[in-house]
Coordinates of C-alpha atoms in Angstrom, one line a residue:
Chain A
X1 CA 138.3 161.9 165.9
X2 CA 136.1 159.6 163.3
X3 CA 137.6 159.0 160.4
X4 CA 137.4 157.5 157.0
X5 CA 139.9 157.7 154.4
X6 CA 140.1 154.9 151.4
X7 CA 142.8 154.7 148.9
X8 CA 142.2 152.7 145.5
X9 CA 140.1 150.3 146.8
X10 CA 139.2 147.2 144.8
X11 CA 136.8 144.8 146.2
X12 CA 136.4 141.3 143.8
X13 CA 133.8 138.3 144.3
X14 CA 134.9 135.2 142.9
X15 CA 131.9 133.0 142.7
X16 CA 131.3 129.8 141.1
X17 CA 128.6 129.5 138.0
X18 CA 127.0 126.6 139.9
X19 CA 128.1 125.5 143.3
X20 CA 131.2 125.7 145.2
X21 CA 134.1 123.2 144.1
X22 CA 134.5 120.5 145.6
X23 CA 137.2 118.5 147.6
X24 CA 137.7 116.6 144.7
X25 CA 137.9 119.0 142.5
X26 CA 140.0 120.8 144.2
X27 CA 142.5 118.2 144.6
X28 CA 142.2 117.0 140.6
X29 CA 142.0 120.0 139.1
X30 CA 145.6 120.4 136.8
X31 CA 146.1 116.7 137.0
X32 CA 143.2 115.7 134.5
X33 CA 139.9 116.9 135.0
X34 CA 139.2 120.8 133.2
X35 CA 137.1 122.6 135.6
X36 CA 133.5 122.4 134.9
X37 CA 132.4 125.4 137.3
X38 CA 134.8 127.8 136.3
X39 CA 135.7 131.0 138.6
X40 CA 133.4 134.4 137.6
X41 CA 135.2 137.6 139.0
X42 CA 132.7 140.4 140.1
X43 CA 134.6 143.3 140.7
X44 CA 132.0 144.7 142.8
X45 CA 134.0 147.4 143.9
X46 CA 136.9 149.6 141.7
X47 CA 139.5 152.0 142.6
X48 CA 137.9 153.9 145.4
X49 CA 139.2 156.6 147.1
X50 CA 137.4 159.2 149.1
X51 CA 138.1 160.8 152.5
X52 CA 135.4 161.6 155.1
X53 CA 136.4 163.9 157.9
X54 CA 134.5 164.4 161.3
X55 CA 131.0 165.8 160.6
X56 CA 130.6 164.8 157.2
X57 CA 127.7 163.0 156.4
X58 CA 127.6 161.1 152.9
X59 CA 124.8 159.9 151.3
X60 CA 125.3 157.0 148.4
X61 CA 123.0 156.4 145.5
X62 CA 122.9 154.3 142.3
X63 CA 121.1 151.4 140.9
X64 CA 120.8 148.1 142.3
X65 CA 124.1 146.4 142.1
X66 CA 126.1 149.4 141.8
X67 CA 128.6 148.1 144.9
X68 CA 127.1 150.7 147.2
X69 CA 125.8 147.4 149.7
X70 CA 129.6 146.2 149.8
X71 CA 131.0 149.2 150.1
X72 CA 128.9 150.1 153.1
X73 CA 130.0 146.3 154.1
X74 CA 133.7 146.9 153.1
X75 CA 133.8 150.0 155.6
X76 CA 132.0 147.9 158.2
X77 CA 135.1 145.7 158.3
X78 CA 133.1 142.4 157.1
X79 CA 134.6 142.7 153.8
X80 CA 138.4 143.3 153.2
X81 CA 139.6 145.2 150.4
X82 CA 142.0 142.9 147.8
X83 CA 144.2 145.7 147.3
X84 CA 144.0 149.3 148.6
X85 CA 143.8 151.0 151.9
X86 CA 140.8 151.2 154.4
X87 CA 141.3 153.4 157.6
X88 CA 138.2 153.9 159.5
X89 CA 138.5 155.8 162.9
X90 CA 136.2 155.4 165.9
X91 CA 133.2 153.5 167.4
X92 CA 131.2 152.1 164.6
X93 CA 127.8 151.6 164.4
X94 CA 126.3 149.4 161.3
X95 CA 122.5 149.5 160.4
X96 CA 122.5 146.6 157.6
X97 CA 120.9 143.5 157.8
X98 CA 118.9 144.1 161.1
X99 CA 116.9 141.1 161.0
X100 CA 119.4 138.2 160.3
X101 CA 121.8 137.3 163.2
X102 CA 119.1 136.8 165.4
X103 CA 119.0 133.4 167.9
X104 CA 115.1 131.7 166.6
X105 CA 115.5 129.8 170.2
X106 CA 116.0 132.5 172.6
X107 CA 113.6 135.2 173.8
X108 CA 112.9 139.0 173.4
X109 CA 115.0 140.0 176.1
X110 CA 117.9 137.1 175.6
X111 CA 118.1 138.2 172.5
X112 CA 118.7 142.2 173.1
X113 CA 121.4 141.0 175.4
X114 CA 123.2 138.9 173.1
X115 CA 123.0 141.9 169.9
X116 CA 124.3 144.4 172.8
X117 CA 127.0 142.1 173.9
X118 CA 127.8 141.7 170.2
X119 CA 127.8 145.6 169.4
X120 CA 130.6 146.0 172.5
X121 CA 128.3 146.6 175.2
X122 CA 129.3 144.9 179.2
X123 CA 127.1 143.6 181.5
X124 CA 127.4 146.9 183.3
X125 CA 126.2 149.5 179.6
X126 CA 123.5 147.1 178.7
X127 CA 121.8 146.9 182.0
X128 CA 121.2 150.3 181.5
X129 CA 119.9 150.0 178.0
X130 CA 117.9 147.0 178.3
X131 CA 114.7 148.4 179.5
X132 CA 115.0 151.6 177.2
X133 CA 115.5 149.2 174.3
X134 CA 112.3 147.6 175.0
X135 CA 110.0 150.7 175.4
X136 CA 111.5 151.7 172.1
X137 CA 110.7 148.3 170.4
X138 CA 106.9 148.5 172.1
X139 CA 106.8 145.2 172.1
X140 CA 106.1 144.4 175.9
X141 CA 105.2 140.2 176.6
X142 CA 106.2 139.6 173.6
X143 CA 109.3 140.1 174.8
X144 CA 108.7 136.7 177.0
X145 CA 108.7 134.4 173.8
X146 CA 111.2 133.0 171.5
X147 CA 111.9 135.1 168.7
X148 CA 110.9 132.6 165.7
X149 CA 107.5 133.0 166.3
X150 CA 108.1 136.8 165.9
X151 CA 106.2 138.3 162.7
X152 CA 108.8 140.1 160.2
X153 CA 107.7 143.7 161.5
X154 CA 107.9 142.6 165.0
X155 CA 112.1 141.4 164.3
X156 CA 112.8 144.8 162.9
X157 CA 111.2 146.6 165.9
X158 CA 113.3 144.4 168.2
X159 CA 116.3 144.7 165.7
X160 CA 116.1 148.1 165.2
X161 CA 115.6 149.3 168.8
X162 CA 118.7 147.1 169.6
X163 CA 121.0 148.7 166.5
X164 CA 119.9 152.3 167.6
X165 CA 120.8 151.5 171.0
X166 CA 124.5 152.8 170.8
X167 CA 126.0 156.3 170.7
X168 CA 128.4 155.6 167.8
X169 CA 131.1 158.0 166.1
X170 CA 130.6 156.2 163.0
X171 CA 127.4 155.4 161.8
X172 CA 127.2 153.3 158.5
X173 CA 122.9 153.1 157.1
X174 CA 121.8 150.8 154.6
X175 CA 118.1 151.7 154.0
X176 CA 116.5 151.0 157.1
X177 CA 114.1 153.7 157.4
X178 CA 111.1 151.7 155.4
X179 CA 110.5 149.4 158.6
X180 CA 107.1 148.3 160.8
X181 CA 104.2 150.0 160.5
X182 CA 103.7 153.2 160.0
X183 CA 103.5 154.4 163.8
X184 CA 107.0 152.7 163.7
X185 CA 108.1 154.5 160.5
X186 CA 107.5 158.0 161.8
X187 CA 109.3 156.7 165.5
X188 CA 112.1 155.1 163.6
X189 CA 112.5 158.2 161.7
X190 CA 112.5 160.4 164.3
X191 CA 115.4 158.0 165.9
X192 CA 117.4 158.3 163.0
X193 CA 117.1 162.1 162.7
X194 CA 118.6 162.0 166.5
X195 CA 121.4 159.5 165.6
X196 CA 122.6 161.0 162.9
X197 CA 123.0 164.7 164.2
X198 CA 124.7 162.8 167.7
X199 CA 127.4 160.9 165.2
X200 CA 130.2 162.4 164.3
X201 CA 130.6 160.9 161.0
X202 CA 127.8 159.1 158.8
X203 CA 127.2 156.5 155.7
X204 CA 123.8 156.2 154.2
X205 CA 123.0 154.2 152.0
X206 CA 119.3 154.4 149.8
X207 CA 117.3 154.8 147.0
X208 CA 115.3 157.7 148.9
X209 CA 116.8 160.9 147.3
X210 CA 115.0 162.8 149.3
X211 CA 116.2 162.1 153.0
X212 CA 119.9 162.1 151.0
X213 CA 119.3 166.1 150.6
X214 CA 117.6 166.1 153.7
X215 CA 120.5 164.3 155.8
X216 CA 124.1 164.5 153.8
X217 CA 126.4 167.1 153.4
X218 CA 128.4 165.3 150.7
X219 CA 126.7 162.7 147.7
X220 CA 128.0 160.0 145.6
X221 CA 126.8 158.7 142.8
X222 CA 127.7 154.9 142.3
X223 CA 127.9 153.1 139.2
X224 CA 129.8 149.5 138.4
X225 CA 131.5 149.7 141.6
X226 CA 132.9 153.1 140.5
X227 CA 132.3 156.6 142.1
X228 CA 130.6 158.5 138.8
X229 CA 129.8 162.0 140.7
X230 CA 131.0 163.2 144.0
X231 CA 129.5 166.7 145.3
X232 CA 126.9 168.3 147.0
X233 CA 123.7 166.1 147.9
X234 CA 121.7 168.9 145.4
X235 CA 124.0 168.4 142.2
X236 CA 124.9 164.8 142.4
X237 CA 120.9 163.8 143.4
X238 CA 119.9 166.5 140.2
X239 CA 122.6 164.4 137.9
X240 CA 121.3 161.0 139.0
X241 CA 117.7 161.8 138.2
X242 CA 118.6 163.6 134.9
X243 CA 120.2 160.0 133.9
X244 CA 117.3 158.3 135.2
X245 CA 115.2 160.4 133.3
X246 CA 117.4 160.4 129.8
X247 CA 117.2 156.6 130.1
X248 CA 113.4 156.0 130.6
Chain B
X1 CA 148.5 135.5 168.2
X2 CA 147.9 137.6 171.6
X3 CA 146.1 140.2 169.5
X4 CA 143.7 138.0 168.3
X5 CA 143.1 136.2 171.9
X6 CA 142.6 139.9 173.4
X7 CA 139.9 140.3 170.7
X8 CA 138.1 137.1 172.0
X9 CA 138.5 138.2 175.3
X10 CA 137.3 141.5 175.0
X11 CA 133.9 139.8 173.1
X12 CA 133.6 137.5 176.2
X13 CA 130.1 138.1 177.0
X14 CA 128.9 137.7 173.6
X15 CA 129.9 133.9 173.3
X16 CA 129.9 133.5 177.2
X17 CA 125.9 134.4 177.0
X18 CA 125.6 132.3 173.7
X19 CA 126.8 129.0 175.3
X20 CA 124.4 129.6 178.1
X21 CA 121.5 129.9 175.4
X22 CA 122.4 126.8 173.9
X23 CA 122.5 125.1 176.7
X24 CA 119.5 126.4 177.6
X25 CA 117.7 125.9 174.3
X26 CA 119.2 122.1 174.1
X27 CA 117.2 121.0 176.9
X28 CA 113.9 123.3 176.8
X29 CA 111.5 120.8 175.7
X30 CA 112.7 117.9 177.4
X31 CA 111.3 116.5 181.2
X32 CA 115.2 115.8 182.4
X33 CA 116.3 118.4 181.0
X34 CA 120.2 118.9 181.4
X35 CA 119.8 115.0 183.5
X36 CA 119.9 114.0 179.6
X37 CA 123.7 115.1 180.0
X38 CA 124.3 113.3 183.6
X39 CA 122.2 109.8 181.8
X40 CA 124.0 109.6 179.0
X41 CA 127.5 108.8 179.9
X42 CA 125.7 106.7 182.7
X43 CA 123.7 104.4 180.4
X44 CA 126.8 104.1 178.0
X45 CA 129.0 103.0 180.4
X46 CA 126.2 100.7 182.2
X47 CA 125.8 98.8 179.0
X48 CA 130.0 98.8 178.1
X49 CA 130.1 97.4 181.5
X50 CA 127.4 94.5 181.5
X51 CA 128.7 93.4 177.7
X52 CA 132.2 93.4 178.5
X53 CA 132.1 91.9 182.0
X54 CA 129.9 89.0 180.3
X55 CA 132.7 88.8 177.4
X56 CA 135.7 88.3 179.7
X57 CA 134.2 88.5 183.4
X58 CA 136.6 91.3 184.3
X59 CA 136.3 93.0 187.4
X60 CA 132.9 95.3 186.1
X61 CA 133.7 98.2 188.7
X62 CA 137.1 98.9 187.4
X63 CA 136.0 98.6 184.0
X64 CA 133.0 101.0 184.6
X65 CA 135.8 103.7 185.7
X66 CA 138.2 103.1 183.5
X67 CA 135.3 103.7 180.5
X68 CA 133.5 106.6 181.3
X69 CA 136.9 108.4 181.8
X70 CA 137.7 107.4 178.2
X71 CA 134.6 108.0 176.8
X72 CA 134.3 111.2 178.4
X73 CA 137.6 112.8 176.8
X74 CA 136.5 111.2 173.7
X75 CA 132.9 112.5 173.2
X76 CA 134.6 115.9 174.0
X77 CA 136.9 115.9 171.7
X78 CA 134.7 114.1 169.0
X79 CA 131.9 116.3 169.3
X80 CA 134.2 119.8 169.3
X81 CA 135.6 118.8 166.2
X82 CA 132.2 117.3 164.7
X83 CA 130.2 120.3 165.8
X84 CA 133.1 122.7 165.0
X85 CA 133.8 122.1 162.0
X86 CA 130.3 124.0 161.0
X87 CA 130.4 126.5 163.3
X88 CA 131.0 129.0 160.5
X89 CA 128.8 128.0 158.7
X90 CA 126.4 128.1 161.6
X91 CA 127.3 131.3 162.5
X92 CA 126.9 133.0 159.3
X93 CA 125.0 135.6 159.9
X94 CA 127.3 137.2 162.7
X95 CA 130.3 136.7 160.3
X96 CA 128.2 138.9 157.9
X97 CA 127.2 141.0 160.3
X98 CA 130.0 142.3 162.0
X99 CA 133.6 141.6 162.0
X100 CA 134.4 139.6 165.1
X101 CA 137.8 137.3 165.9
X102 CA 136.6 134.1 164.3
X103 CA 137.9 132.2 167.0
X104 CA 134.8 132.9 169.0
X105 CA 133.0 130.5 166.8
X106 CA 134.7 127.1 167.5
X107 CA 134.7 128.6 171.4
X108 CA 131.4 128.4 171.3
X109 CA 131.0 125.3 170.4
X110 CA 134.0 123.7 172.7
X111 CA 132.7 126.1 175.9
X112 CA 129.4 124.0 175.0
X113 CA 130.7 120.6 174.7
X114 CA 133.3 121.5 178.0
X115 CA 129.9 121.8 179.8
X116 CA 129.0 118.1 179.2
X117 CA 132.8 116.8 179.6
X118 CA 132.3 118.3 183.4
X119 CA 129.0 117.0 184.1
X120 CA 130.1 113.3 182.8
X121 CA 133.4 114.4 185.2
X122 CA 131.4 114.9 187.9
X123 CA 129.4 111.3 187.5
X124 CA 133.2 109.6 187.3
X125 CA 134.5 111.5 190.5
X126 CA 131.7 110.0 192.2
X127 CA 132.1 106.9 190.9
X128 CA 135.6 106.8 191.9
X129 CA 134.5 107.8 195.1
X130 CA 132.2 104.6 195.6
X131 CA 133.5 101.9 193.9
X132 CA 137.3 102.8 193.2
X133 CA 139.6 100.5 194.0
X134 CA 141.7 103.8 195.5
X135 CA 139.0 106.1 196.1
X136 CA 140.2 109.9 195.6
X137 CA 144.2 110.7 196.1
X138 CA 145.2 113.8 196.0
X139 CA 146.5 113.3 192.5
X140 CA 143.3 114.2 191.6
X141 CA 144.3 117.9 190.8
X142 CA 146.6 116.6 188.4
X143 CA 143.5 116.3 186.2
X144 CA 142.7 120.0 185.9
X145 CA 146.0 120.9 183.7
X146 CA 145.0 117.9 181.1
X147 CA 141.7 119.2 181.1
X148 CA 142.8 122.8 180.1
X149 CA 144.9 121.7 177.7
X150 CA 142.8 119.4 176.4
X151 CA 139.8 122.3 175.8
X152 CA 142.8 124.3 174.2
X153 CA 143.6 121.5 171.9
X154 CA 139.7 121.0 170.8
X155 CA 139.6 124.6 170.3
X156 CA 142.9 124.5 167.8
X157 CA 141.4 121.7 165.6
X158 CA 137.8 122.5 165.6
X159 CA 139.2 126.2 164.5
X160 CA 141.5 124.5 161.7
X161 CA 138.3 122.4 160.6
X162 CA 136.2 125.2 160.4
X163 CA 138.0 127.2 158.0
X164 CA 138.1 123.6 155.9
X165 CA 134.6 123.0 155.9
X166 CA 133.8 126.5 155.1
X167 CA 135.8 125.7 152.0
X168 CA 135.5 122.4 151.4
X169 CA 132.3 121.3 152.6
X170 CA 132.7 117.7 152.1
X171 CA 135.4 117.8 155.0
X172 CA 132.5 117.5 157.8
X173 CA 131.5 114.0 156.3
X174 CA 135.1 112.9 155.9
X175 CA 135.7 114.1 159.5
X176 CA 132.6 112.2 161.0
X177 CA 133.6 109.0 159.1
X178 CA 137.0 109.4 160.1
X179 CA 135.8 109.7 164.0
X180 CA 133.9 106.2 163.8
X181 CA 137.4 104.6 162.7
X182 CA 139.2 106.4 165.4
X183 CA 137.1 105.3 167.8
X184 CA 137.9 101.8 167.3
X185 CA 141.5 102.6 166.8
X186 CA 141.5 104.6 170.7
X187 CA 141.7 101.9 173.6
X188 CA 138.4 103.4 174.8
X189 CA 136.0 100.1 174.9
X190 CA 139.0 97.6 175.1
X191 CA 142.5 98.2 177.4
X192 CA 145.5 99.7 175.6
X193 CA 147.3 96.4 175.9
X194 CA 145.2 95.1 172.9
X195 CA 147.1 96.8 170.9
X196 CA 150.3 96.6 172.7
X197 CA 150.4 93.1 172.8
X198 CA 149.8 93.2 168.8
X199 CA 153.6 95.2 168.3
X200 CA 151.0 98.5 167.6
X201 CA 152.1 100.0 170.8
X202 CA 153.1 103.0 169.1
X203 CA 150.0 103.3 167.5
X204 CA 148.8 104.2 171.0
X205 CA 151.4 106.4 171.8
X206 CA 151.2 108.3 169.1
X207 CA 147.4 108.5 169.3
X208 CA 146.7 112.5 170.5
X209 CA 143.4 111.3 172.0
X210 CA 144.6 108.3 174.4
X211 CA 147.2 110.7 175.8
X212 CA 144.7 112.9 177.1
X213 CA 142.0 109.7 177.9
X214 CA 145.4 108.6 180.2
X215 CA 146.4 112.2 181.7
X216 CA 142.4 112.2 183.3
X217 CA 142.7 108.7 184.1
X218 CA 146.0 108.0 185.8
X219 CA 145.3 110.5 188.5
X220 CA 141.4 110.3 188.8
X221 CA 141.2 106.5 188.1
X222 CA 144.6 105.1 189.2
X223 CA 145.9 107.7 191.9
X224 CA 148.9 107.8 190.2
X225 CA 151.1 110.6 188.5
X226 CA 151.3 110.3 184.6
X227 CA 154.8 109.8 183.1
X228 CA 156.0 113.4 182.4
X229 CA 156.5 112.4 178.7
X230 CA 153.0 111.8 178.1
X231 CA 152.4 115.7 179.6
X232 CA 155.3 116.9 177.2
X233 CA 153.4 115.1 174.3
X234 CA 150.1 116.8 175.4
X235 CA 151.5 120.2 175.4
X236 CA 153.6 120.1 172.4
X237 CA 149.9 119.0 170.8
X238 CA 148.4 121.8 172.1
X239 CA 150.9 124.5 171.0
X240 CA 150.6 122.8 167.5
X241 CA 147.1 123.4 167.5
X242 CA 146.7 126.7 168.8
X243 CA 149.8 127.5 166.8
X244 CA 148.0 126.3 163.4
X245 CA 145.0 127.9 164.1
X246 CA 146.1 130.9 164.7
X247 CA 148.1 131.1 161.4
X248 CA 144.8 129.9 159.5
X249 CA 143.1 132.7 161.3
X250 CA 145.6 134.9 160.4
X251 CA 145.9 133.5 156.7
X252 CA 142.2 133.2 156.1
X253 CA 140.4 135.7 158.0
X254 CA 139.9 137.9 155.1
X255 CA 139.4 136.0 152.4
X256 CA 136.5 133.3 154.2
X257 CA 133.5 135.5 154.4
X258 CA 133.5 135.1 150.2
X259 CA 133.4 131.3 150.7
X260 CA 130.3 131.3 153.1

């Protein structure tokens, strides 16, 4: 059973105004020295709690900076709440960030069996996989040469075919439907549509109201890390655009 | 501990099939390819041998042996810590990406190195072989355990100086200046009796990469079996470092991915 289920969490950057310290200032700092790069907190994300039971599907919205990124990271397991409980429940299946984490060196077809290898897959799964992965991606001899000299649209074929790859339970989307061309867009579209009726439970992520009422069952409005509105995909989208609207 | 060693086992093929990339990828432009590896320990130890037996006319073929041996545990566990101690910040985008046991990282970069340290192992067994004064006794398998626990041990500290670097970065300068003064402090280019004759003999002793430069060599070089104390030392080393690491792991895990 896919679960999610978060209890007050709290989520805080602490970044330097500058640079990071330094050994030495590390090691002087109290005896003489004041800090000249003091700490800035960023509470990116505040008290959240919300529960998501098997075949709920969420959409998030909010302005930029609103925490919804982090959060999407936070229930990814890269970040870890500072205080509060995070319980996520079965396979998951993140779609942020395609295109980084790629090796510039290796090829096409090294690199699809490294991102399986990394998203759990064995020798055995992937074998399977491979050559579906690379009728998705289209991308045929290219495949044969080292990925750095693949053009931005080209990585996020590859990256995408790769991420989609997997039959997750939990399936966590940060805006990844505005990818490739626009053969591409309509395929990856069409991908996503299949993924996120096959996963139990789903997370997206974007600024495109209109696949959130298409998609979700469930909305949340974000705002300074906070949940604002939580509801139905129709009310909370109809809220956020009245806002939008009142401030323009 | 154990649950953070399943979790690198269970991502086995992820970091198994990244060391072979950067293997590959080392040596993809170059004619020799991985002979680069093979020449390099080769040429060091063919010029150590024609200064040295100039210097002092010592026997050259003993002196050959008894070099690349040292040399070879030193490079290895130079170049883990040297290379490890970024191997967060090299690996940044998976850390971002996905939340892995970050003890994969440093792997990577000691399964890497271990690759070289057997290749240069390989040249020295067949030196042995030729020139040795004792050829190949069957001591010879005593090597395997110091070589395990020796890969452990490089795998402790290049963990422990990853998590400092992330934080710190000045640490990877202070740990490649510190290296160059090691060197000269490990009997690697002179014999330990340099120092022992100077009253430092515990400076030796005490030293955690002579004791593995003398658990390969005894056996491989000498034919003899290393005094158990020196494999006591070893291990307690290891367990120290593995130990550590593990408790940074467990300390830092969540809190480095906002220092990277």
């Amino acid at each position: 059973m896919a679960r999610i289920e978060l209890n007050h969490v709290n989520v805080t950057f602490s970044l330097r105004k500058t640079t990071r310290v330094t050994l030495k200032e590390y090691l002087l700092k109290g005896l003489f020295l004041t800090s000249v790069n003091p700490v800035v907190a960023i509470h990116a994300l505040n008290d959240l709690s919300f529960t998501l039971v098997e075949g709920e599907r969420l959409g998030v919205i909010g302005h930029n900076g609103a925490g919804k990124s982090t959060m999407l990271k936070m229930l990814a397991g890269v970040y870890a709440p500072n205080s509060g409980t995070r319980i996520v429940e079965g396979s998951i299946c993140s779609l942020f960030d395609i295109a980084v984490g790629f090796e510039g060196e290796a090829n096409g077809w090294d690199n699809i069996t490294f991102r399986g290898y990394l998203q759990g897959e064995t020798p055995r799964t992937l074998k399977a996989k491979r050559q579906e992965i690379a009728d998705f991606s289209e991308l045929g001899d290219f495949l044969n040469i080292p990925v750095r000299y693949y053009s931005a649209g080209m990585l996020v074929r590859l990256a995408f075919a790769i991420a989609t790859a997997t039959e997750p339970e939990v399936l966590l989307v940060d805006e990844v439907l505005s990818v490739g061309d626009m053969a591409f867009v309509a395929k990856a579209k069409e991908r996503m549509r299949q993924m996120m009726r096959k996963s139990s439970l789903m997370v997206l992520v974007s600024h495109d109201l209109e696949s959130v009422q298409e998609f979700c069952t469930r909305a949340l409005w974000m705002e300074h890390g906070r949940v604002k509105l939580d509801g139905s995909p129709k009310d909370v989208v109809a809220a956020y655009q009245a806002s939008v609207a009142a401030a323009a | 501990m154990f649950q953070q060693l399943s979790a690198v086992w269970k991502f086995r093929y992820f970091w198994l099939s990244l060391v072979r990339m950067d293997l590959y990828t080392r040596y993809r432009r170059s004619f020799l390819g991985i002979g680069w590896s093979l020449l390099t320990p080769l040429a060091m130890t063919g010029i150590f041998c024609v200064v040295f037996s100039t210097l002092n006319g010592s026997n050259w073929k003993d002196y050959a042996q008894q070099t690349l041996a040292a040399l070879a545990a030193w490079e290895f566990l130079r170049n883990t810590l040297v290379s490890g101690c970024k191997s967060f910040i090299q690996n940044e985008a998976y850390i971002r990406l996905s939340p892995l046991p970050f003890g994969i990282y440093p792997l990577r970069t000691v399964m890497g190195n271990s690759i070289h340290f057997f290749i240069t192992l390989g040249v020295l067994v067949a030196l042995v072989a030729f020139l040795g004064s004792v050829y190949i006794q069957p001591t010879i398998w005593l090597v395997a355990p110091a070589v395990l626990m020796m890969m452990l041990f490089g795998w402790g500290i290049a963990t422990i100086a990853a998590f400092a670097t992330t934080y710190f970065h000045d640490v990877s300068h202070l740990i490649e200046v510190s290296a160059q003064a090691f060197f000269f402090l490990t009997p690697i280019i002179y014999p330990p009796s340099l120092l022992i004759n100077q009253s430092l003999g515990w400076l030796v002793e005490v030293n955690p990469v002579y004791v593995f430069i003398e658990l390969i060599r005894e056996p491989l070089v000498a034919g003899k079996i290393p005094r158990l104390d020196r494999y006591a030392y070893a291990a307690g080393l290891t367990a120290a470092s593995l130990g550590l690491a593990m408790g940074t792991i467990a300390w830092l895990q969540k809190r480095v991915v906002f220092q990277l």
